[in-house]
Short mmCIF file of N, CA and C in Angstrom, two decimals:
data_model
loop_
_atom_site.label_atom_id
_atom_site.label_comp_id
_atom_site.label_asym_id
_atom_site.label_seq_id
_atom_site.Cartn_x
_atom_site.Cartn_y
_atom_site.Cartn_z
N UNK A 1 -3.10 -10.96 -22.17
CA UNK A 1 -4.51 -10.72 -22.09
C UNK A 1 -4.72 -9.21 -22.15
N UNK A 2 -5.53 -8.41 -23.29
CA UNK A 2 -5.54 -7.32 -23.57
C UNK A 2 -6.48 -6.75 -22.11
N UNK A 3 -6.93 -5.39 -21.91
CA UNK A 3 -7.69 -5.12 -21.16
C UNK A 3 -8.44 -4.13 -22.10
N UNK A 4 -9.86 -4.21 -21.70
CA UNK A 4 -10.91 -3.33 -22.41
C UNK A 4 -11.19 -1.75 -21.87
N UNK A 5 -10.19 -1.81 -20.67
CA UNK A 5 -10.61 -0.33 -20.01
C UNK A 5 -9.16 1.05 -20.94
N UNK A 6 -9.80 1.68 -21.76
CA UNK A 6 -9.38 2.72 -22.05
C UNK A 6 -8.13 3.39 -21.49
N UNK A 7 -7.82 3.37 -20.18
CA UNK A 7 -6.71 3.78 -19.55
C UNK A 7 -5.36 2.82 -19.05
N UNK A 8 -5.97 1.62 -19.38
CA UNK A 8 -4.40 0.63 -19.31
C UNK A 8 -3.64 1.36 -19.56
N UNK A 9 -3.44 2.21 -21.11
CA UNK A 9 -2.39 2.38 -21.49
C UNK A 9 -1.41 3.98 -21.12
N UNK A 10 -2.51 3.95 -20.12
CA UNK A 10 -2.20 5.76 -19.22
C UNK A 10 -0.71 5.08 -18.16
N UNK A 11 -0.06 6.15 -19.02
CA UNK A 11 1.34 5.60 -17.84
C UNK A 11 1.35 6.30 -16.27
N UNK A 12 0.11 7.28 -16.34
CA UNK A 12 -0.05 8.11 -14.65
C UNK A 12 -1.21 7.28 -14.42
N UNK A 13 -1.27 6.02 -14.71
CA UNK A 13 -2.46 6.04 -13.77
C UNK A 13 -1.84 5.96 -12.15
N UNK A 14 -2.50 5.23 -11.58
CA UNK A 14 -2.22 5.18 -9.71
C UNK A 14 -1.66 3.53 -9.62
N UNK A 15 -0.32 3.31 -9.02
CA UNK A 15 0.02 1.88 -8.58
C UNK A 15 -0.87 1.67 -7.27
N UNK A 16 -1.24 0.32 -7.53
CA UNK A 16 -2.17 -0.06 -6.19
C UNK A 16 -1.67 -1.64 -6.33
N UNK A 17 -1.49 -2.02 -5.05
CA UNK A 17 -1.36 -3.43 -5.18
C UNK A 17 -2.67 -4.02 -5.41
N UNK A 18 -2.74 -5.80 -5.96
CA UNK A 18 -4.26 -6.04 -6.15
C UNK A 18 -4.40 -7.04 -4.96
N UNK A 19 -3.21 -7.75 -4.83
CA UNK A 19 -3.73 -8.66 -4.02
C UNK A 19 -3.34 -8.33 -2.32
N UNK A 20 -2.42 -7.38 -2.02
CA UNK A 20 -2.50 -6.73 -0.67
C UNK A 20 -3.96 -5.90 -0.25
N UNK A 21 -4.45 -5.27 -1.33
CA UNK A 21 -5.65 -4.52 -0.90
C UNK A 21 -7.00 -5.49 -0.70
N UNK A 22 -6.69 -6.40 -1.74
CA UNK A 22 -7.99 -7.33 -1.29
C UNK A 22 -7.94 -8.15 0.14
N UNK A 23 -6.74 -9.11 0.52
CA UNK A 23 -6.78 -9.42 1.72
C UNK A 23 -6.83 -8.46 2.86
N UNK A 24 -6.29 -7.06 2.49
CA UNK A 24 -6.53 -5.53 3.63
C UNK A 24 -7.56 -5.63 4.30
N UNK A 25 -8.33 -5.71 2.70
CA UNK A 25 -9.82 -5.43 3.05
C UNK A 25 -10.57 -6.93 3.74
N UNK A 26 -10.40 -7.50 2.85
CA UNK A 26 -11.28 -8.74 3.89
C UNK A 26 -10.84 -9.00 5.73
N UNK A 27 -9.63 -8.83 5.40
CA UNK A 27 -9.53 -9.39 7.18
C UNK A 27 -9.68 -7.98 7.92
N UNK A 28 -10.16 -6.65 7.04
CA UNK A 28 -10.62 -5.74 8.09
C UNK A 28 -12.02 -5.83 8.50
N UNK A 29 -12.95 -5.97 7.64
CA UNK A 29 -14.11 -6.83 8.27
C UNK A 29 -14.59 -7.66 8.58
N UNK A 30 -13.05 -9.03 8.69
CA UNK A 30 -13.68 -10.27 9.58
C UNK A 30 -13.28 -9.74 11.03
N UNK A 31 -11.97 -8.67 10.96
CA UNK A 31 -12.12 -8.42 12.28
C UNK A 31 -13.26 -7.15 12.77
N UNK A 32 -13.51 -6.66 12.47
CA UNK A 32 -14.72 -6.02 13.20
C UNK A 32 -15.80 -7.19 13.07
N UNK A 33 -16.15 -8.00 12.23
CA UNK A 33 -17.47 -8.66 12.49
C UNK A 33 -17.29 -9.75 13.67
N UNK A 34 -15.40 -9.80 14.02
CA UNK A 34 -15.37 -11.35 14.68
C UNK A 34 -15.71 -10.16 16.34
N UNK A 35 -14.62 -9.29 16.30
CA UNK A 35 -14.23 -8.52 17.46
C UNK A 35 -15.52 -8.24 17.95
N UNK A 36 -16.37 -7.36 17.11
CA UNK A 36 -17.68 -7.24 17.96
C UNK A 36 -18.99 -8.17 17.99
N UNK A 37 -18.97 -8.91 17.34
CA UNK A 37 -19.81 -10.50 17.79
C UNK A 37 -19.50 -10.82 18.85
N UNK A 38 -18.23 -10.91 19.46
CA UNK A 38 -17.44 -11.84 20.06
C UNK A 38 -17.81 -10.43 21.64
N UNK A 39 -17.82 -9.39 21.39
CA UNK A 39 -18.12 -7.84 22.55
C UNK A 39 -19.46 -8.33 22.80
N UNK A 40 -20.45 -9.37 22.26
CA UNK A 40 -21.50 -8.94 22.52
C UNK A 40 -22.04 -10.72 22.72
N UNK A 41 -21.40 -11.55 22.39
CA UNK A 41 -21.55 -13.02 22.77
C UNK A 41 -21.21 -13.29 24.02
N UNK A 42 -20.04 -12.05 24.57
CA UNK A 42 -18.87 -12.62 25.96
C UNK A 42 -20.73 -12.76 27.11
N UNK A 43 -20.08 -13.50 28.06
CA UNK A 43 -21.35 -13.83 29.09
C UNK A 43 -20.99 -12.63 30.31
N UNK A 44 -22.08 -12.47 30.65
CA UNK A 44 -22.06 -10.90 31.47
C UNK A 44 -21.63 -11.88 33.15
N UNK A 45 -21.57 -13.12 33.07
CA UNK A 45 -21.53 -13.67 34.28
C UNK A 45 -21.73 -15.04 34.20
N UNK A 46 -20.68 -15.49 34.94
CA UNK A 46 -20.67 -17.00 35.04
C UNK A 46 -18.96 -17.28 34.65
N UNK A 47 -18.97 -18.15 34.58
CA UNK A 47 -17.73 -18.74 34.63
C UNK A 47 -16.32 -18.41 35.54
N UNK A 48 -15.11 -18.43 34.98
CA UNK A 48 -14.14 -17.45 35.81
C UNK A 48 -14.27 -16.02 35.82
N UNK A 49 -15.00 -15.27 34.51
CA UNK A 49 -14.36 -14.00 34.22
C UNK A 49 -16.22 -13.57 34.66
N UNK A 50 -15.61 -12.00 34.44
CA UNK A 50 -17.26 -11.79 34.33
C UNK A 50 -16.62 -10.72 33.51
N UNK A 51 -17.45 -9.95 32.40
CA UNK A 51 -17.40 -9.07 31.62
C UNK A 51 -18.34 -8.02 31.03
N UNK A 52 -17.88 -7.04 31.67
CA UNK A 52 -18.92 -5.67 32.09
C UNK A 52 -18.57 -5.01 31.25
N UNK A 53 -19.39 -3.70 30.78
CA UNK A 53 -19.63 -2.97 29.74
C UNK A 53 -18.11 -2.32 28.85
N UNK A 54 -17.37 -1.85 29.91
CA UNK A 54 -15.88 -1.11 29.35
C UNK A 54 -15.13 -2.91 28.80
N UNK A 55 -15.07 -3.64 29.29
CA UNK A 55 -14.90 -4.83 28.71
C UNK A 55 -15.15 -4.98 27.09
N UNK A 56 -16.19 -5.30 27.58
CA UNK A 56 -17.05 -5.67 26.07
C UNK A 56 -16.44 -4.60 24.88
N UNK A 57 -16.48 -2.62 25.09
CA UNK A 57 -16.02 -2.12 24.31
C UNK A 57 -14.84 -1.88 24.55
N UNK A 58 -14.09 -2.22 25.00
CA UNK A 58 -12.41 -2.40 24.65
C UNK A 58 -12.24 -3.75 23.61
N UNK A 59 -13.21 -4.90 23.55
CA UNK A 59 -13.34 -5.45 22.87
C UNK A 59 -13.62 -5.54 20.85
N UNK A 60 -14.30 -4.58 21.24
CA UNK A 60 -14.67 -4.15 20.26
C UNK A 60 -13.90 -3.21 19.42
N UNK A 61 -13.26 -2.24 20.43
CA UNK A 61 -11.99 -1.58 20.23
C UNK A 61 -11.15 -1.64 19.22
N UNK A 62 -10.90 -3.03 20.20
CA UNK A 62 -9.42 -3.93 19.26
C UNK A 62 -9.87 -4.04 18.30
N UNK A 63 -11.10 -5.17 17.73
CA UNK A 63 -11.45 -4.94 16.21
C UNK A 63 -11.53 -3.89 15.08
N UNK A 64 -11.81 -2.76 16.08
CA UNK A 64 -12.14 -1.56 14.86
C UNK A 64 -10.12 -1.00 14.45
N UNK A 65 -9.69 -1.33 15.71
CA UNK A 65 -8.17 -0.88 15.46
C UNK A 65 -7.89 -1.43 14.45
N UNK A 66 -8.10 -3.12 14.49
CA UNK A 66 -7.17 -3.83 13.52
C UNK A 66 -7.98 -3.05 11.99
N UNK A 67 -9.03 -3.47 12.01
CA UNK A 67 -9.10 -2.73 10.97
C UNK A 67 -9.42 -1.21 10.48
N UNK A 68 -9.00 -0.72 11.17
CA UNK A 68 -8.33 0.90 10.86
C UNK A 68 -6.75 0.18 10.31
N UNK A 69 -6.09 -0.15 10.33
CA UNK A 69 -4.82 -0.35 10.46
C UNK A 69 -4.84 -1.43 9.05
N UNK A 70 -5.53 -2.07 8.92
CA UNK A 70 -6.25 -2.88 7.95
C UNK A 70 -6.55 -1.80 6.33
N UNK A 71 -7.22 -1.07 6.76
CA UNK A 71 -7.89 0.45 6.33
C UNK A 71 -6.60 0.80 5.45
N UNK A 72 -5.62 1.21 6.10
CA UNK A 72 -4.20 2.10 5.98
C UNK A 72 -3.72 1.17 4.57
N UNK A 73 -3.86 0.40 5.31
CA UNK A 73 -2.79 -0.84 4.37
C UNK A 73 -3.51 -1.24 2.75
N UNK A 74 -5.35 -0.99 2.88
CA UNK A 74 -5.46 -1.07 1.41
C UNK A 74 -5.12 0.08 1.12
N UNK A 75 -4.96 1.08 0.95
CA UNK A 75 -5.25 2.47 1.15
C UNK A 75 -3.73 2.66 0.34
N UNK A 76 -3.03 1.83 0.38
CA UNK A 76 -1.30 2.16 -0.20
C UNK A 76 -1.25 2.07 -1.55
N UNK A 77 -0.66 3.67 -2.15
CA UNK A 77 -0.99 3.66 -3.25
C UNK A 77 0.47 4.56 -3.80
N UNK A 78 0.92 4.54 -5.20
CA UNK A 78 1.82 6.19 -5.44
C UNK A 78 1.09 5.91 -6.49
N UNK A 79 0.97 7.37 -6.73
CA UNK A 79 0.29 8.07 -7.46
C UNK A 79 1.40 9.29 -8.23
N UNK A 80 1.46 8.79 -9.59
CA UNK A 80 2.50 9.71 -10.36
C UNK A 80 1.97 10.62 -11.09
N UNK A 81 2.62 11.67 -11.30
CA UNK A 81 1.98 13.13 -11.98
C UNK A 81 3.26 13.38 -12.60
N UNK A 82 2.86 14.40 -14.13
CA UNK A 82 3.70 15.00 -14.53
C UNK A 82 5.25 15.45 -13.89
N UNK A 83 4.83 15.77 -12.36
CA UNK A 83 5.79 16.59 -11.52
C UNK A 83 6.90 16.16 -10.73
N UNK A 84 5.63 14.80 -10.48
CA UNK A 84 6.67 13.83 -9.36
C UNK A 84 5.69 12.15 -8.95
N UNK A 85 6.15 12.26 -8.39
CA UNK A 85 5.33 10.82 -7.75
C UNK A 85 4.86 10.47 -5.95
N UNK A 86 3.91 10.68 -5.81
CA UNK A 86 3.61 10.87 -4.29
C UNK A 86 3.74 9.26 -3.89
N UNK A 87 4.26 8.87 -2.62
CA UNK A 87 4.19 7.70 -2.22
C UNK A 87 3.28 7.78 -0.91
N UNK A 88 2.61 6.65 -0.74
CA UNK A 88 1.76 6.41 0.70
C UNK A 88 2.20 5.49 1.02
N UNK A 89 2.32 4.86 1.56
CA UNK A 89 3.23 3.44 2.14
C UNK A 89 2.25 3.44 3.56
N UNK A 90 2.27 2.21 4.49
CA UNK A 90 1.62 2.55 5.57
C UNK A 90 1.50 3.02 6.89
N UNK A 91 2.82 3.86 6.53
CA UNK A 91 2.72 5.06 8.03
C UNK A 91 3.08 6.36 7.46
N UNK A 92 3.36 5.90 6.24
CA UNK A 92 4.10 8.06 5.80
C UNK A 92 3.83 8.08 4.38
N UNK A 93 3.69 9.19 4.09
CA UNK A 93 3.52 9.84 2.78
C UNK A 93 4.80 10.29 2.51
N UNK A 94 5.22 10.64 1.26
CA UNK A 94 6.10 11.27 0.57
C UNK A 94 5.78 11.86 -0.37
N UNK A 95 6.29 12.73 -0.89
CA UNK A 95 5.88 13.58 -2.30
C UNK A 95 7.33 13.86 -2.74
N UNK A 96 7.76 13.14 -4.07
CA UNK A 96 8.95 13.14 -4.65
C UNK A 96 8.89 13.81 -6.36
N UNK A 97 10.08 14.88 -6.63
CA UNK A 97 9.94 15.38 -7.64
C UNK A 97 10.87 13.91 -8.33
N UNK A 98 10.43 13.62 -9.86
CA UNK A 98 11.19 12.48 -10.88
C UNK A 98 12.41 12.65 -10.62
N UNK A 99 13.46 13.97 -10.64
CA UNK A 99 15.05 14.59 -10.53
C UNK A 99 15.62 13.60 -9.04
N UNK A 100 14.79 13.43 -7.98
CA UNK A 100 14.92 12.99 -6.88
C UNK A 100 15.33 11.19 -6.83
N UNK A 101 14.61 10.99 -7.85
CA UNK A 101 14.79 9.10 -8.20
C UNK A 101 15.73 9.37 -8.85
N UNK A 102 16.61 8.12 -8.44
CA UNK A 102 17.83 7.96 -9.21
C UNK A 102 17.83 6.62 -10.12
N UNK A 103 17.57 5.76 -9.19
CA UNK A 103 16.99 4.22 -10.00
C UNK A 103 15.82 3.54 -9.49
N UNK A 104 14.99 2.55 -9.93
CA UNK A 104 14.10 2.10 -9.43
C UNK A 104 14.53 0.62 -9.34
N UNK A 105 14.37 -0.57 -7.95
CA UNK A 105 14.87 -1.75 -7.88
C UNK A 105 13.69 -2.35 -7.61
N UNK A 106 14.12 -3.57 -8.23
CA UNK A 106 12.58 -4.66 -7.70
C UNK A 106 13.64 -5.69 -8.18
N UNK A 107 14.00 -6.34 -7.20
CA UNK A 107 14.46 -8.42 -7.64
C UNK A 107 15.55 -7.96 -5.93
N UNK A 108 15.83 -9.90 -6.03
CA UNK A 108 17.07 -9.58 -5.11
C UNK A 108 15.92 -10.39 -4.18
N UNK A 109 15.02 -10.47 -3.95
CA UNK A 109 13.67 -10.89 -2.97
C UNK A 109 12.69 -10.20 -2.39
N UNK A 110 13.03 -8.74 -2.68
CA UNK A 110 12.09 -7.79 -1.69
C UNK A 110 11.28 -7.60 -2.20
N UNK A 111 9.99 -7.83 -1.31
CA UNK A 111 8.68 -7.54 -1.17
C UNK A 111 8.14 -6.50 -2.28
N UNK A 112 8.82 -5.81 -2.34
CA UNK A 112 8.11 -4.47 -3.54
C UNK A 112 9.48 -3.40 -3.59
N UNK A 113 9.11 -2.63 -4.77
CA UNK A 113 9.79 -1.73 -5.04
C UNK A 113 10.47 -1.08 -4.09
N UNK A 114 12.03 -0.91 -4.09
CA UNK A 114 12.28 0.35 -3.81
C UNK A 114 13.06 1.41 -4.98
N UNK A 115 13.33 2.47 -4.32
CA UNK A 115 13.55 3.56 -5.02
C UNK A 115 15.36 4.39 -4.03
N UNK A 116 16.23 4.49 -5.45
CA UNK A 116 17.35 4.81 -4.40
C UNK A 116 17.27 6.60 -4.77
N UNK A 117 17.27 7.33 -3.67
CA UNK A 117 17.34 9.08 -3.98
C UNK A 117 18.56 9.51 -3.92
N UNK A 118 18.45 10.51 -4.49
CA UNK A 118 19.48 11.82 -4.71
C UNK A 118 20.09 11.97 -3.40
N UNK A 119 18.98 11.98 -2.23
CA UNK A 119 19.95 12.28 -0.92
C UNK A 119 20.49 10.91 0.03
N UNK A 120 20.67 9.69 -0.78
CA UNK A 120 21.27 8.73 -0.64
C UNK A 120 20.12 7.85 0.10
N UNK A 121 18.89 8.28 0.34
CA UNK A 121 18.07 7.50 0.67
C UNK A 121 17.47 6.12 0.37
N UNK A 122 16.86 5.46 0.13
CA UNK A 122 15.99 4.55 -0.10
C UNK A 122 14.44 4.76 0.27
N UNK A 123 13.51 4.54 -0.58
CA UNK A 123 11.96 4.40 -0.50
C UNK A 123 11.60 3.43 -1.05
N UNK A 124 10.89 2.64 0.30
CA UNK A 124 9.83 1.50 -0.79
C UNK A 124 8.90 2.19 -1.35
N UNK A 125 8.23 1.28 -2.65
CA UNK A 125 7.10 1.66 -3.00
C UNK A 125 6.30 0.81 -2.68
N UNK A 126 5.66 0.29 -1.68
CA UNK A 126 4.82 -0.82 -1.42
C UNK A 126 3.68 -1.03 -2.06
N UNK A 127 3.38 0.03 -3.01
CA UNK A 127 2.05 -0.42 -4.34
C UNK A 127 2.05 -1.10 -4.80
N UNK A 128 4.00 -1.49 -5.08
CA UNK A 128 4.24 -2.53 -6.11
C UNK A 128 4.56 -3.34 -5.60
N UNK A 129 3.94 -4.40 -5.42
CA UNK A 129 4.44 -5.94 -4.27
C UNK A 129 4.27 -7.43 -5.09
N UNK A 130 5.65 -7.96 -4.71
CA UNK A 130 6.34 -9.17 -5.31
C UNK A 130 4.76 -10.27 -5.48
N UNK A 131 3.74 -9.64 -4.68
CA UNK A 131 2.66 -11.16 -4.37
C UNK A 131 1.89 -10.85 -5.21
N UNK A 132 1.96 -9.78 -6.30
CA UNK A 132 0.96 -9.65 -7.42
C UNK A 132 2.00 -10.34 -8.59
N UNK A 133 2.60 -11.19 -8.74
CA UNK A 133 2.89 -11.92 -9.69
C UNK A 133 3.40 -10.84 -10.60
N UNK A 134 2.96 -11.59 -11.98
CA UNK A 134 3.66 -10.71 -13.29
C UNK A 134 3.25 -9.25 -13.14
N UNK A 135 2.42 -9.10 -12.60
CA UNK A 135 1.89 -7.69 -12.83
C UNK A 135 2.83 -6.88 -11.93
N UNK A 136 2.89 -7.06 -11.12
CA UNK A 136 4.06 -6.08 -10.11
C UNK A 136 5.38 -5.79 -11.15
N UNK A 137 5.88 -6.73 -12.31
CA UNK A 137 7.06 -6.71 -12.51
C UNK A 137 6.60 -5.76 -13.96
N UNK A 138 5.33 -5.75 -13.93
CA UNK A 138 5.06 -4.79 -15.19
C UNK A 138 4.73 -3.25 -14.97
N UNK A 139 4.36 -3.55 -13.34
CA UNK A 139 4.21 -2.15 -12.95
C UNK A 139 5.32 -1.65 -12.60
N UNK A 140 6.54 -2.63 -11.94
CA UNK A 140 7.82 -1.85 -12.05
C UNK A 140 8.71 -1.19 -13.29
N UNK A 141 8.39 -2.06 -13.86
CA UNK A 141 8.85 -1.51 -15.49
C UNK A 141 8.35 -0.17 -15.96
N UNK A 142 6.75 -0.01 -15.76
CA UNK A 142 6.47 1.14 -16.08
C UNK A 142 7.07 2.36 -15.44
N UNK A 143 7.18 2.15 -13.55
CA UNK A 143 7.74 3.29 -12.97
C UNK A 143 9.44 3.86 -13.50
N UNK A 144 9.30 2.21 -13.60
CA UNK A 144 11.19 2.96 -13.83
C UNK A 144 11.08 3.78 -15.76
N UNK A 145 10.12 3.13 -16.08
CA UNK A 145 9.90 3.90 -17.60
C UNK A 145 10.07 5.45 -17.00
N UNK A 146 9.01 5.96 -16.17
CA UNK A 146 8.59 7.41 -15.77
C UNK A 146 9.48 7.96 -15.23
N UNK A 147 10.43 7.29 -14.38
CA UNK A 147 11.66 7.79 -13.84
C UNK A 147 12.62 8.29 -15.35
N UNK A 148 13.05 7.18 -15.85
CA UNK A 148 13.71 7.74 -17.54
C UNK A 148 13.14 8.73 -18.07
N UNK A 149 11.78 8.96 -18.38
CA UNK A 149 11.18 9.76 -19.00
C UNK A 149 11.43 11.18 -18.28
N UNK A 150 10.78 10.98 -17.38
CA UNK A 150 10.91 12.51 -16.31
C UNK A 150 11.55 12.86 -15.49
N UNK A 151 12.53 12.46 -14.90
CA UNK A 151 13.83 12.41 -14.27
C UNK A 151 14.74 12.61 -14.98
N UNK A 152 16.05 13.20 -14.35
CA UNK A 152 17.47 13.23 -14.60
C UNK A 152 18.07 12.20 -14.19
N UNK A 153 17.51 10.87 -14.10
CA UNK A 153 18.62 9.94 -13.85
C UNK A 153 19.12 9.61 -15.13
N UNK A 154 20.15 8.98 -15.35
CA UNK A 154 21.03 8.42 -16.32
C UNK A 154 20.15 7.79 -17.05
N UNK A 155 20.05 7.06 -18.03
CA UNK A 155 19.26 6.15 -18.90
C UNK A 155 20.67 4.92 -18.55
N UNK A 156 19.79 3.55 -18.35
CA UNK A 156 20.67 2.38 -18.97
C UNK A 156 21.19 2.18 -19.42
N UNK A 157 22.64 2.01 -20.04
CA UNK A 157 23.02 2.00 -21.63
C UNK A 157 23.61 0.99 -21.54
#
């Protein structure tokens, strides 16, 4: 299925997962809409509990946490440039020059990309995740294209 947007064929555009960011996003505002409905339904009195004002917004709290945290997780993106490839994943950033990738892996079962480095490391790329179907395996293809292209790793032969 061709696409009509002009930049498909941009090999920098930005990896984003499609279907991690959409569920990110939805269950970050069922939890704020459930968390604080739920801060402001609780009964100020009666039953076993009674629930007074710091209550209610610790209640509410929790919802905005989950989705802050919710937030983070659509928010995961690498973003490749001429220079290198920045990773966000959802607790750390990285900023990697191409020379630094050595190979790019996706199969085996894991969740999304990783990346093996020069200083014997490993990085996921969690942009690229196994639950976007064919497309993850096309966006891995492309990275490891950019790694060949702009990197000193070996080529396949």
């Amino acid at each position: 299925m061709a696409s009509s947007d002009p930049r498909s064929d941009d090999p920098f555009r930005v990896f984003r997962s499609r279907r991690g960011r959409a569920v990110a996003t939805s269950m970050g505002v069922l939890s704020v809409v459930i968390f604080c409905g739920l801060a402001l339904l609780l009964p100020a009195q009666g039953g076993l509990t009674n629930w007074s004002a710091p209550d209610r917004v610790l209640v509410a709290a929790i919802g905005v946490a989950i989705a802050t945290l919710c937030w983070r997780y659509a928010t995961i993106r690498a973003v490749p440039t001429r220079e290198g490839l920045l990773v966000r994943n959802l607790f750390t950033t990285r900023q990697l020059t191409w020379p630094q990738v050595l190979r790019v892996q996706y199969g085996g079962g894991a969740p999304w990309v990783t990346l093996d480095l020069d200083d014997t490391d490993t990085l996921a790329v969690m942009a690229i995740q196994r639950a976007d179907g064919d497309a993850s395996a096309a966006e891995a293809s492309r990275l490891q294209a950019l790694v060949q292209a702009l990197g000193e790793a070996p080529h396949p032969g």
